[in-house]
Coordinates of C-alpha atoms in Angstrom, one line a residue:
Chain A
X1 CA 1.0 133.1 92.8
X2 CA 2.6 130.7 95.3
X3 CA 0.3 128.9 97.7
X4 CA 2.4 129.5 100.8
X5 CA 3.1 133.1 101.7
X6 CA 6.8 134.2 101.7
X7 CA 6.1 136.5 104.6
X8 CA 3.1 136.3 107.0
X9 CA 2.0 138.7 109.7
X10 CA -0.2 137.1 112.4
X11 CA -2.1 139.3 114.8
X12 CA 0.9 141.7 114.9
X13 CA 0.5 144.4 117.5
X14 CA 3.0 147.1 118.6
X15 CA 2.6 150.1 120.9
X16 CA 4.9 153.0 121.7
X17 CA 4.4 154.9 124.9
X18 CA 1.0 153.3 125.4
X19 CA -0.2 154.4 121.9
X20 CA -1.0 151.5 119.6
X21 CA 0.9 151.7 116.3
X22 CA -0.1 148.3 114.9
X23 CA -3.2 146.8 116.2
X24 CA -3.7 143.2 115.2
X25 CA -2.3 143.0 111.6
X26 CA -2.9 139.8 109.6
X27 CA -1.3 139.8 106.2
X28 CA 0.2 137.4 103.7
X29 CA 2.9 138.6 101.2
X30 CA 3.7 136.3 98.3
X31 CA 6.7 135.6 96.1
X32 CA 6.5 137.2 92.7
X33 CA 4.0 139.8 93.9
X34 CA 4.2 143.5 94.5
X35 CA 2.1 144.6 97.5
X36 CA 1.6 148.3 98.0
X37 CA 0.9 149.4 101.6
X38 CA -1.0 152.7 101.6
X39 CA -2.7 154.8 104.3
X40 CA -2.6 158.2 106.0
X41 CA 0.4 159.4 107.9
X42 CA 0.7 157.7 111.2
X43 CA -1.2 154.6 110.1
X44 CA 1.7 152.3 111.0
X45 CA 2.9 151.6 107.4
X46 CA 6.6 152.1 108.1
X47 CA 6.4 150.3 111.4
X48 CA 4.9 147.3 109.7
X49 CA 7.9 147.2 107.3
X50 CA 10.3 147.5 110.2
X51 CA 8.7 144.6 112.0
X52 CA 9.3 142.4 108.9
X53 CA 13.1 142.6 109.2
X54 CA 13.2 143.2 113.0
X55 CA 14.4 146.7 113.0
X56 CA 11.4 146.8 115.4
X57 CA 10.1 143.9 117.4
X58 CA 6.4 143.2 117.7
X59 CA 4.7 143.3 121.2
X60 CA 2.1 140.6 120.3
X61 CA 1.6 138.3 117.4
X62 CA 4.4 137.2 115.1
X63 CA 6.0 137.6 111.7
X64 CA 6.9 134.5 109.8
X65 CA 9.4 134.2 106.9
X66 CA 8.8 130.9 105.0
X67 CA 6.9 129.6 108.1
X68 CA 9.6 130.5 110.6
X69 CA 9.1 133.2 113.2
X70 CA 11.6 136.0 112.4
X71 CA 12.7 136.1 116.1
X72 CA 14.0 132.5 115.7
X73 CA 16.3 133.5 112.8
X74 CA 19.7 135.2 113.2
X75 CA 18.9 138.9 112.8
X76 CA 21.8 139.5 110.5
X77 CA 20.8 136.6 108.2
X78 CA 17.2 137.6 108.3
X79 CA 18.0 141.1 107.1
X80 CA 19.9 139.8 104.1
X81 CA 16.8 137.7 103.2
X82 CA 14.4 140.6 103.9
X83 CA 16.1 143.7 102.4
X84 CA 15.0 147.2 103.1
X85 CA 15.3 150.5 101.2
X86 CA 14.4 153.8 102.9
X87 CA 12.8 157.0 101.6
X88 CA 16.1 159.0 101.7
X89 CA 18.9 157.1 99.9
X90 CA 21.7 156.8 102.4
X91 CA 24.9 155.9 100.5
X92 CA 28.1 155.2 102.4
X93 CA 31.3 157.1 101.5
X94 CA 33.4 155.8 98.7
X95 CA 32.4 154.2 95.4
X96 CA 29.3 152.3 94.3
X97 CA 31.5 149.1 94.7
X98 CA 32.2 150.0 98.3
X99 CA 28.4 150.3 98.9
X100 CA 27.6 147.0 97.3
X101 CA 30.4 145.1 99.0
X102 CA 29.1 146.3 102.4
X103 CA 26.1 144.1 101.8
X104 CA 28.0 141.3 100.2
X105 CA 31.7 141.5 101.2
X106 CA 32.8 138.3 99.3
X107 CA 30.7 138.7 96.2
X108 CA 32.6 138.5 92.9
X109 CA 32.3 141.3 90.4
X110 CA 29.8 139.3 88.4
X111 CA 27.3 139.5 91.3
X112 CA 27.9 143.2 91.9
X113 CA 27.4 144.0 88.2
X114 CA 24.3 141.8 88.1
X115 CA 22.9 143.8 91.1
X116 CA 23.5 147.1 89.2
X117 CA 21.9 145.6 86.1
X118 CA 18.8 144.5 88.1
X119 CA 18.5 148.0 89.5
X120 CA 18.7 149.4 85.9
X121 CA 22.1 150.9 86.4
X122 CA 25.0 150.4 84.0
X123 CA 27.4 147.8 85.4
X124 CA 30.2 150.1 84.2
X125 CA 29.4 152.5 87.1
X126 CA 30.8 150.0 89.6
X127 CA 33.9 152.1 90.5
X128 CA 32.2 155.5 90.3
X129 CA 32.3 157.6 93.5
X130 CA 28.9 158.1 95.0
X131 CA 29.3 161.8 95.2
X132 CA 27.4 163.5 92.4
X133 CA 24.8 160.9 91.8
X134 CA 21.3 162.2 91.2
X135 CA 18.6 161.3 93.7
X136 CA 17.1 158.7 91.4
X137 CA 20.5 157.1 90.7
X138 CA 21.3 157.1 94.4
X139 CA 18.1 155.4 95.2
X140 CA 18.7 152.8 92.5
X141 CA 22.2 152.2 94.1
X142 CA 20.5 151.5 97.5
X143 CA 18.2 149.0 95.7
X144 CA 21.2 147.4 94.0
X145 CA 22.9 147.3 97.4
X146 CA 20.0 145.5 98.9
X147 CA 19.8 143.1 96.0
X148 CA 23.4 141.9 96.1
X149 CA 22.7 140.5 99.5
X150 CA 20.3 138.0 97.8
X151 CA 17.0 138.9 99.4
X152 CA 13.7 137.0 98.9
X153 CA 11.7 140.0 100.1
X154 CA 12.4 143.6 99.4
X155 CA 10.8 146.2 101.6
X156 CA 10.7 149.8 100.3
X157 CA 9.6 152.7 102.5
X158 CA 8.4 155.5 100.1
X159 CA 11.4 155.1 97.9
X160 CA 10.1 157.6 95.3
X161 CA 8.7 160.3 97.6
X162 CA 11.6 162.6 97.0
X163 CA 12.1 161.9 93.3
X164 CA 10.9 163.6 90.1
X165 CA 8.6 161.9 87.6
X166 CA 11.2 160.4 85.4
X167 CA 13.2 159.0 88.3
X168 CA 10.0 157.6 89.8
X169 CA 9.1 155.9 86.6
X170 CA 12.5 154.3 86.4
X171 CA 12.2 152.9 90.0
X172 CA 8.7 151.6 89.2
X173 CA 9.9 149.8 86.1
X174 CA 12.8 148.2 88.0
X175 CA 10.5 147.1 90.9
X176 CA 8.1 145.4 88.4
X177 CA 11.2 143.7 86.9
X178 CA 12.2 142.4 90.3
X179 CA 8.8 140.8 90.7
X180 CA 8.2 139.6 87.2
X181 CA 11.7 138.5 86.2
X182 CA 13.2 137.5 89.5
X183 CA 10.3 136.4 91.6
X184 CA 10.9 138.7 94.6
X185 CA 8.2 139.5 97.0
X186 CA 8.2 143.3 97.0
X187 CA 6.4 145.5 99.6
X188 CA 6.1 149.1 98.8
X189 CA 4.9 151.8 101.3
X190 CA 3.5 154.7 99.4
X191 CA 1.2 157.7 99.7
X192 CA 0.7 157.7 95.9
X193 CA -2.6 156.0 94.9
X194 CA -1.8 156.4 91.2
X195 CA 1.5 154.6 91.7
X196 CA -0.3 151.9 93.6
X197 CA -2.7 151.4 90.7
X198 CA 0.2 151.5 88.2
X199 CA 2.4 148.9 89.6
X200 CA 0.9 146.9 92.5
X201 CA -0.6 143.5 92.4
X202 CA -2.2 143.9 95.8
X203 CA -3.1 146.9 97.8
X204 CA -3.3 147.0 101.6
X205 CA -4.9 150.0 103.3
X206 CA -3.8 150.6 106.8
X207 CA -5.7 153.1 109.0
X208 CA -4.9 153.5 112.7
X209 CA -2.7 150.4 112.8
X210 CA -5.4 148.1 111.3
X211 CA -5.9 146.6 107.8
X212 CA -9.0 148.2 106.3
X213 CA -8.6 146.8 102.9
X214 CA -6.6 144.0 101.3
X215 CA -7.3 143.4 97.6
X216 CA -6.9 144.6 94.1
X217 CA -5.3 148.1 93.7
X218 CA -8.1 149.3 91.4
X219 CA -10.5 149.5 94.3
X220 CA -8.2 151.4 96.6
X221 CA -9.3 155.0 96.0
X222 CA -12.9 154.6 97.0
X223 CA -12.0 152.4 100.0
X224 CA -9.4 154.9 101.2
X225 CA -11.9 157.8 100.9
X226 CA -14.5 155.8 102.8
X227 CA -12.1 154.6 105.5
X228 CA -10.7 158.0 106.4
X229 CA -14.0 159.8 106.2
Chain B
X1 CA 44.9 185.5 147.4
X2 CA 45.5 188.2 144.9
X3 CA 46.2 185.6 142.2
X4 CA 42.8 183.9 142.9
X5 CA 41.1 187.3 142.5
X6 CA 42.8 187.9 139.2
X7 CA 41.8 184.4 138.1
X8 CA 38.2 185.1 139.0
X9 CA 38.4 188.4 137.1
X10 CA 39.5 186.5 134.0
X11 CA 36.5 184.2 134.4
X12 CA 34.5 187.4 134.3
X13 CA 36.1 188.1 130.9
X14 CA 34.9 184.7 129.7
X15 CA 31.4 185.5 131.1
X16 CA 31.4 188.8 129.2
X17 CA 32.3 187.0 126.0
X18 CA 29.4 184.6 126.7
X19 CA 27.0 187.5 127.1
X20 CA 28.3 189.4 124.1
X21 CA 28.1 186.4 121.8
X22 CA 24.9 184.9 123.4
X23 CA 26.8 181.7 124.1
X24 CA 24.5 180.8 127.0
X25 CA 27.3 179.4 129.1
X26 CA 27.7 182.3 131.6
X27 CA 26.0 180.4 134.4
X28 CA 28.1 177.3 133.7
X29 CA 31.3 179.4 133.7
X30 CA 30.3 180.9 137.1
X31 CA 29.4 177.6 138.6
X32 CA 32.6 176.0 137.4
X33 CA 34.7 178.8 138.9
X34 CA 32.9 178.8 142.2
X35 CA 33.1 175.0 142.4
X36 CA 36.8 175.1 141.7
X37 CA 37.4 177.6 144.5
X38 CA 35.3 175.8 147.1
X39 CA 36.5 172.3 146.2
X40 CA 40.2 173.2 146.1
X41 CA 40.0 175.1 149.4
X42 CA 38.3 172.1 151.0
X43 CA 40.9 169.7 149.6
X44 CA 43.7 172.0 150.8
X45 CA 42.2 171.8 154.3
X46 CA 41.9 168.0 154.5
X47 CA 44.7 166.8 152.2
X48 CA 47.3 166.9 154.9
X49 CA 45.3 164.6 157.1
X50 CA 44.4 162.3 154.2
X51 CA 48.1 161.9 153.4
X52 CA 48.6 160.4 156.8
X53 CA 45.8 157.7 156.6
X54 CA 45.8 155.0 153.9
X55 CA 42.1 154.2 154.4
X56 CA 41.1 157.8 154.0
X57 CA 43.3 158.1 150.9
X58 CA 41.5 155.0 149.4
X59 CA 38.1 156.7 150.1
X60 CA 39.3 159.9 148.6
X61 CA 40.4 158.1 145.4
X62 CA 37.0 156.3 145.3
X63 CA 35.2 159.7 145.6
X64 CA 37.3 161.0 142.7
X65 CA 36.2 158.1 140.6
X66 CA 32.5 158.5 141.5
X67 CA 32.6 162.3 140.7
X68 CA 34.5 161.7 137.5
X69 CA 32.0 158.9 136.4
X70 CA 29.0 161.1 137.3
X71 CA 30.4 164.1 135.4
X72 CA 31.1 162.0 132.3
X73 CA 27.7 160.3 132.4
X74 CA 26.0 163.7 132.3
X75 CA 27.6 164.2 128.9
X76 CA 25.8 161.2 127.6
X77 CA 22.5 161.7 129.4
X78 CA 20.5 159.9 126.7
X79 CA 22.5 156.7 127.1
X80 CA 21.0 154.4 129.7
X81 CA 23.2 153.5 132.6
X82 CA 25.7 156.2 131.6
X83 CA 27.1 156.2 135.2
X84 CA 28.0 152.5 134.8
X85 CA 29.8 153.3 131.5
X86 CA 31.7 156.1 133.3
X87 CA 32.6 153.9 136.3
X88 CA 33.8 150.9 134.2
X89 CA 35.7 152.9 131.6
X90 CA 37.4 155.5 133.9
X91 CA 37.9 153.1 136.8
X92 CA 39.1 150.3 134.6
X93 CA 41.6 152.4 132.7
X94 CA 42.8 154.2 135.8
X95 CA 43.2 150.9 137.7
X96 CA 45.4 149.4 134.9
X97 CA 47.6 152.5 134.7
X98 CA 48.0 153.0 138.4
X99 CA 48.8 149.3 138.9
X100 CA 51.4 149.4 136.1
X101 CA 53.0 152.5 137.4
X102 CA 53.3 151.2 141.0
X103 CA 54.4 147.8 139.9
X104 CA 57.1 149.5 137.9
X105 CA 58.0 151.3 141.1
X106 CA 57.5 154.7 139.4
X107 CA 56.3 156.2 142.7
X108 CA 56.3 155.0 146.3
X109 CA 52.9 153.4 147.1
X110 CA 51.9 156.0 149.7
X111 CA 48.9 158.4 149.8
X112 CA 51.2 161.4 149.1
X113 CA 51.9 159.9 145.7
X114 CA 48.8 157.8 145.0
X115 CA 46.4 160.7 145.4
X116 CA 47.9 163.2 142.9
X117 CA 48.8 160.4 140.4
X118 CA 45.2 159.0 140.6
X119 CA 43.9 162.5 140.2
X120 CA 45.8 163.1 137.0
X121 CA 44.9 159.7 135.6
X122 CA 41.2 159.8 136.6
X123 CA 40.9 163.4 135.4
X124 CA 42.4 162.6 132.0
X125 CA 40.1 159.5 131.6
X126 CA 37.1 161.6 132.6
X127 CA 37.7 164.2 129.9
X128 CA 38.2 161.5 127.3
X129 CA 35.1 159.5 128.3
X130 CA 33.0 162.8 128.3
X131 CA 34.2 163.5 124.7
X132 CA 33.4 160.0 123.7
X133 CA 29.9 160.2 125.2
X134 CA 29.1 163.6 123.6
X135 CA 30.2 162.5 120.2
X136 CA 28.7 159.0 120.1
X137 CA 25.4 160.0 121.8
X138 CA 25.0 162.8 119.2
X139 CA 25.8 160.5 116.3
X140 CA 23.4 157.8 117.5
X141 CA 20.6 160.3 117.0
X142 CA 21.9 162.3 114.0
X143 CA 23.1 159.3 112.0
X144 CA 20.3 156.9 112.9
X145 CA 19.2 156.5 109.2
X146 CA 22.7 155.7 108.1
X147 CA 23.1 153.2 111.0
X148 CA 19.7 151.5 110.2
X149 CA 20.7 151.3 106.5
X150 CA 23.7 149.3 107.6
X151 CA 21.6 147.1 110.0
X152 CA 19.2 146.4 107.1
X153 CA 22.1 145.1 105.1
X154 CA 22.9 142.5 107.7
X155 CA 25.4 144.3 109.9
X156 CA 25.4 143.8 113.7
X157 CA 24.9 146.9 115.8
X158 CA 28.6 146.9 116.7
X159 CA 29.5 146.8 113.0
X160 CA 26.9 149.4 112.0
X161 CA 28.2 151.8 114.6
X162 CA 31.9 151.1 113.5
X163 CA 32.6 154.4 111.7
X164 CA 31.1 156.5 114.5
X165 CA 32.8 154.4 117.3
X166 CA 36.2 155.0 115.7
X167 CA 35.5 158.7 115.2
X168 CA 34.5 159.1 118.8
X169 CA 37.7 157.4 120.0
X170 CA 39.9 159.4 117.7
X171 CA 38.4 162.8 118.5
X172 CA 38.4 162.1 122.2
X173 CA 42.2 161.5 122.1
X174 CA 43.0 164.7 120.2
X175 CA 43.6 166.8 123.3
X176 CA 45.9 164.2 124.9
X177 CA 47.8 163.6 121.7
X178 CA 48.3 167.3 121.2
X179 CA 49.4 167.7 124.8
X180 CA 51.9 164.9 124.4
X181 CA 53.2 166.1 121.1
X182 CA 53.7 169.6 122.3
X183 CA 55.0 169.1 125.8
X184 CA 58.0 171.2 126.5
X185 CA 57.3 173.3 123.4
X186 CA 53.8 174.7 124.3
X187 CA 53.0 173.5 127.7
X188 CA 54.9 172.7 130.9
X189 CA 52.6 170.2 132.7
X190 CA 51.7 170.3 136.3
X191 CA 53.9 167.6 137.7
X192 CA 57.0 169.0 136.0
X193 CA 56.3 172.5 137.3
X194 CA 55.3 171.3 140.8
X195 CA 58.5 169.3 141.1
X196 CA 60.7 172.1 139.9
X197 CA 59.0 174.5 142.4
X198 CA 59.5 171.8 145.1
X199 CA 63.2 171.8 144.5
X200 CA 63.7 168.7 142.3
X201 CA 66.3 168.8 139.5
X202 CA 64.9 169.5 136.0
X203 CA 65.9 166.0 134.9
X204 CA 64.1 164.4 137.8
X205 CA 61.0 166.5 137.1
X206 CA 61.2 165.6 133.4
X207 CA 61.4 161.9 134.2
X208 CA 58.4 161.9 136.5
X209 CA 56.4 164.1 134.1
X210 CA 57.2 161.8 131.1
X211 CA 56.0 158.7 133.0
X212 CA 52.7 160.4 133.9
X213 CA 52.2 161.9 130.4
X214 CA 52.8 158.7 128.5
X215 CA 50.8 156.7 130.9
X216 CA 48.0 159.2 130.5
X217 CA 47.9 158.7 126.8
X218 CA 47.5 155.0 127.3
X219 CA 44.9 155.5 130.0
X220 CA 42.8 157.7 127.8
X221 CA 43.0 155.4 124.8
X222 CA 41.9 152.5 127.1
X223 CA 39.1 154.5 128.7
X224 CA 37.8 155.7 125.3
X225 CA 37.7 152.1 124.0
X226 CA 36.0 150.8 127.1
X227 CA 33.5 153.7 127.0
X228 CA 32.6 153.0 123.3
X229 CA 32.3 149.3 124.0
X230 CA 30.0 150.0 127.0
X231 CA 27.8 152.5 125.0
X232 CA 27.5 150.1 122.1
X233 CA 26.4 147.3 124.4
X234 CA 23.8 149.5 126.2
X235 CA 22.2 150.7 123.0
X236 CA 22.0 147.2 121.5
X237 CA 18.6 145.6 122.0
X238 CA 17.9 141.9 121.5
X239 CA 17.8 141.0 117.8
X240 CA 20.5 143.4 116.8
X241 CA 18.1 146.3 117.2
X242 CA 19.1 149.9 118.0
X243 CA 17.7 151.5 121.1
X244 CA 16.0 154.8 120.4
X245 CA 17.8 157.6 122.3
X246 CA 15.3 160.4 121.5

């Protein structure tokens, strides 16, 4: 594991309408590591992800990417370095190629095919229309789309919540591959404790906008039960 | 007077349709009809005096612009500073068109010509900006996940909103394009009919109507683009973030 964190949250706080959503989050996320962020609904998990690529801005504290405050980086460049995949796969009209080139307009075919390969999709699908893709395939296309932009960090907000068991297993395998073979820092928001134990290197439990646990995923079940009791 | 009563009776038909089909617009139909009667009667009372005073005519045009901007802003109530969007887009587009028409000597620069022409141009721009506001404000809420997916891939807010900005402009211009395409076949617009009734020759009436109609198309396109640009600017937060409209 790298010594310096790829992404660091320092005393991050954010409120909406006077209600604290994040309340002093300190967190280090490392390259070549898969961090699962778990917690009950409304704990601030998705908001924490959104602060990492500035879809939301923090009220207090700061988020650092390789030691630089994300607010000091050009937002469009930041979001290529810190990619994000959402729960519902949103594909743009057209072909898979159209979707990938939205993220990397000048990328040669080699890069686009590599993106599909890393997302465990056949490179031969490049010119297939997005209509008719299954939920699992569509989600893998959104991951490939984020990958062709060349991110160092990949944020995923419950990417398997709407998928069946086989599609979920396929996504889990590809996420492990991105960490183990390509050295990405992957951050996965999930409600699924079994999934956390299966694939995460580190588990972070958020409750009421605070980190209640940060450690091995094997401990997470007992800690969660205790934290929310 | 009988004609007005017949008109009001037909509004009653529209209200009956609203009740029968539970459209929930009966009150709005009634308000629109009553406002039209009151406003037009008031204008009929004072327009003669306004035609004689340039200053009063200027104030009248300004009032038209304010009411048009306010009306359009109500169609995009969730957008902050919607009134400013209305003022800049309607006022800017109308100013360009009116200046071009009067520089081209299309009409004498007198209140008698300025007021009706400004009314046509401002009214057209208002309808167009209202349609832009309705469409784009809805899409900013309904398509938020798609827009944020684009932002997350490194698009600016302006780029991420591109597909919906274009759609808002195009759909807002459909009525004006249809009116222009079908003029003479389906509709005989107000300026043409008015001039004919006033004793002008059909060719004179057609010439004036054409200048207004074609200018109106340009005005509406300009107003739509200005409105979209204004809305996009107002929903863009620092850091290429999207303002929440909910």
